PDB file of N, CA and C in Angstrom:
ATOM      1  N   UNK A   1       1.487  -3.160   1.070  1.00  0.00           N
ATOM      2  CA  UNK A   1       1.486  -2.449  -0.201  1.00  0.00           C
ATOM      3  C   UNK A   1       0.222  -1.596  -0.396  1.00  0.00           C
ATOM      4  N   UNK A   2      -0.618  -1.523   0.627  1.00  0.00           N
ATOM      5  CA  UNK A   2      -1.847  -0.726   0.501  1.00  0.00           C
ATOM      6  C   UNK A   2      -1.474   0.741   0.322  1.00  0.00           C
ATOM      7  N   UNK A   3      -0.890   1.343   1.356  1.00  0.00           N
ATOM      8  CA  UNK A   3      -0.399   2.723   1.199  1.00  0.00           C
ATOM      9  C   UNK A   3       0.757   2.937   2.179  1.00  0.00           C
ATOM     10  N   UNK A   4       0.487   2.914   3.461  1.00  0.00           N
ATOM     11  CA  UNK A   4       1.579   3.065   4.429  1.00  0.00           C
ATOM     12  C   UNK A   4       1.774   1.778   5.210  1.00  0.00           C
ATOM     13  N   UNK A   5       1.663   0.652   4.498  1.00  0.00           N
ATOM     14  CA  UNK A   5       1.892  -0.624   5.161  1.00  0.00           C
ATOM     15  C   UNK A   5       0.722  -1.042   6.033  1.00  0.00           C
ATOM     16  N   UNK A   6      -0.480  -0.609   5.690  1.00  0.00           N
ATOM     17  CA  UNK A   6      -1.647  -1.018   6.458  1.00  0.00           C
ATOM     18  C   UNK A   6      -1.937  -2.492   6.208  1.00  0.00           C
ATOM     19  N   UNK A   7      -2.047  -3.252   7.267  1.00  0.00           N
ATOM     20  CA  UNK A   7      -2.296  -4.680   7.117  1.00  0.00           C
ATOM     21  C   UNK A   7      -3.788  -4.954   6.932  1.00  0.00           C
ATOM     22  N   UNK A   8      -4.640  -4.071   7.446  1.00  0.00           N
ATOM     23  CA  UNK A   8      -6.082  -4.296   7.353  1.00  0.00           C
ATOM     24  C   UNK A   8      -6.623  -3.770   6.026  1.00  0.00           C
ATOM     25  N   UNK A   9      -7.184  -4.650   5.200  1.00  0.00           N
ATOM     26  CA  UNK A   9      -7.748  -4.228   3.919  1.00  0.00           C
ATOM     27  C   UNK A   9      -8.859  -3.192   4.100  1.00  0.00           C
ATOM     28  N   UNK A  10      -9.644  -3.344   5.169  1.00  0.00           N
ATOM     29  CA  UNK A  10     -10.733  -2.394   5.404  1.00  0.00           C
ATOM     30  C   UNK A  10     -10.160  -1.010   5.661  1.00  0.00           C
ATOM     31  N   UNK A  11      -9.158  -0.944   6.499  1.00  0.00           N
ATOM     32  CA  UNK A  11      -8.531   0.347   6.802  1.00  0.00           C
ATOM     33  C   UNK A  11      -7.877   0.896   5.550  1.00  0.00           C
ATOM     34  N   UNK A  12      -7.275   0.011   4.785  1.00  0.00           N
ATOM     35  CA  UNK A  12      -6.597   0.442   3.560  1.00  0.00           C
ATOM     36  C   UNK A  12      -7.611   1.067   2.609  1.00  0.00           C
ATOM     37  N   UNK A  13      -8.810   0.501   2.546  1.00  0.00           N
ATOM     38  CA  UNK A  13      -9.821   1.063   1.629  1.00  0.00           C
ATOM     39  C   UNK A  13     -10.182   2.473   2.054  1.00  0.00           C
ATOM     40  N   UNK A  14     -10.475   2.648   3.336  1.00  0.00           N
ATOM     41  CA  UNK A  14     -10.868   3.972   3.822  1.00  0.00           C
ATOM     42  C   UNK A  14      -9.717   4.950   3.673  1.00  0.00           C
ATOM     43  N   UNK A  15      -8.547   4.575   4.139  1.00  0.00           N
ATOM     44  CA  UNK A  15      -7.382   5.457   4.059  1.00  0.00           C
ATOM     45  C   UNK A  15      -7.029   5.748   2.602  1.00  0.00           C
ATOM     46  N   UNK A  16      -7.092   4.715   1.777  1.00  0.00           N
ATOM     47  CA  UNK A  16      -6.746   4.902   0.368  1.00  0.00           C
ATOM     48  C   UNK A  16      -7.681   5.902  -0.294  1.00  0.00           C
ATOM     49  N   UNK A  17      -8.967   5.796  -0.006  1.00  0.00           N
ATOM     50  CA  UNK A  17      -9.923   6.713  -0.629  1.00  0.00           C
ATOM     51  C   UNK A  17      -9.684   8.135  -0.128  1.00  0.00           C
ATOM     52  N   UNK A  18      -9.329   8.258   1.148  1.00  0.00           N
ATOM     53  CA  UNK A  18      -9.099   9.598   1.696  1.00  0.00           C
ATOM     54  C   UNK A  18      -7.822  10.197   1.110  1.00  0.00           C
ATOM     55  N   UNK A  19      -6.810   9.372   0.979  1.00  0.00           N
ATOM     56  CA  UNK A  19      -5.529   9.874   0.451  1.00  0.00           C
ATOM     57  C   UNK A  19      -5.715  10.345  -0.986  1.00  0.00           C
ATOM     58  N   UNK A  20      -6.441   9.583  -1.773  1.00  0.00           N
ATOM     59  CA  UNK A  20      -6.624   9.945  -3.181  1.00  0.00           C
ATOM     60  C   UNK A  20      -7.594  11.110  -3.338  1.00  0.00           C
ATOM     61  N   UNK A  21      -8.482  11.285  -2.376  1.00  0.00           N
ATOM     62  CA  UNK A  21      -9.497  12.338  -2.466  1.00  0.00           C
ATOM     63  C   UNK A  21     -10.322  12.161  -3.734  1.00  0.00           C
ATOM     64  N   UNK A  22     -10.455  10.933  -4.170  1.00  0.00           N
ATOM     65  CA  UNK A  22     -11.240  10.675  -5.373  1.00  0.00           C
ATOM     66  C   UNK A  22     -12.246   9.577  -5.091  1.00  0.00           C
ATOM     67  N   UNK A  23     -13.245   9.505  -5.959  1.00  0.00           N
ATOM     68  CA  UNK A  23     -14.206   8.413  -5.818  1.00  0.00           C
ATOM     69  C   UNK A  23     -13.608   7.175  -6.455  1.00  0.00           C
ATOM     70  N   UNK A  24     -13.254   6.187  -5.638  1.00  0.00           N
ATOM     71  CA  UNK A  24     -12.622   4.982  -6.151  1.00  0.00           C
ATOM     72  C   UNK A  24     -13.488   4.284  -7.184  1.00  0.00           C
ATOM     73  N   UNK A  25     -12.849   3.867  -8.275  1.00  0.00           N
ATOM     74  CA  UNK A  25     -13.596   3.170  -9.317  1.00  0.00           C
ATOM     75  C   UNK A  25     -13.875   1.737  -8.890  1.00  0.00           C
ATOM     76  N   UNK A  26     -14.940   1.157  -9.427  1.00  0.00           N
ATOM     77  CA  UNK A  26     -15.305  -0.216  -9.085  1.00  0.00           C
ATOM     78  C   UNK A  26     -14.139  -1.147  -9.410  1.00  0.00           C
ATOM     79  N   UNK A  27     -13.479  -0.871 -10.519  1.00  0.00           N
ATOM     80  CA  UNK A  27     -12.354  -1.722 -10.913  1.00  0.00           C
ATOM     81  C   UNK A  27     -11.246  -1.620  -9.876  1.00  0.00           C
ATOM     82  N   UNK A  28     -11.031  -0.415  -9.338  1.00  0.00           N
ATOM     83  CA  UNK A  28      -9.989  -0.248  -8.333  1.00  0.00           C
ATOM     84  C   UNK A  28     -10.396  -0.953  -7.048  1.00  0.00           C
ATOM     85  N   UNK A  29     -11.679  -0.857  -6.707  1.00  0.00           N
ATOM     86  CA  UNK A  29     -12.148  -1.548  -5.500  1.00  0.00           C
ATOM     87  C   UNK A  29     -11.867  -3.038  -5.635  1.00  0.00           C
ATOM     88  N   UNK A  30     -12.161  -3.602  -6.822  1.00  0.00           N
ATOM     89  CA  UNK A  30     -11.934  -5.036  -7.008  1.00  0.00           C
ATOM     90  C   UNK A  30     -10.447  -5.352  -6.885  1.00  0.00           C
ATOM     91  N   UNK A  31      -9.615  -4.488  -7.469  1.00  0.00           N
ATOM     92  CA  UNK A  31      -8.164  -4.712  -7.391  1.00  0.00           C
ATOM     93  C   UNK A  31      -7.702  -4.614  -5.943  1.00  0.00           C
ATOM     94  N   UNK A  32      -8.245  -3.633  -5.214  1.00  0.00           N
ATOM     95  CA  UNK A  32      -7.855  -3.468  -3.816  1.00  0.00           C
ATOM     96  C   UNK A  32      -8.359  -4.654  -2.991  1.00  0.00           C
ATOM     97  N   UNK A  33      -9.596  -5.082  -3.274  1.00  0.00           N
ATOM     98  CA  UNK A  33     -10.161  -6.207  -2.530  1.00  0.00           C
ATOM     99  C   UNK A  33      -9.295  -7.441  -2.697  1.00  0.00           C
ATOM    100  N   UNK A  34      -8.777  -7.590  -3.906  1.00  0.00           N
ATOM    101  CA  UNK A  34      -7.927  -8.752  -4.143  1.00  0.00           C
ATOM    102  C   UNK A  34      -6.559  -8.478  -3.546  1.00  0.00           C
TER     103      UNK A  34
END
């Protein structure tokens, strides 16, 4: 459920930030981390 079915949370964070082209909010980081 990260974006394209990425199993690695680390990859999802990097890919997610690139896809959004935005500076991820701390709250979003916490939600993603969880």
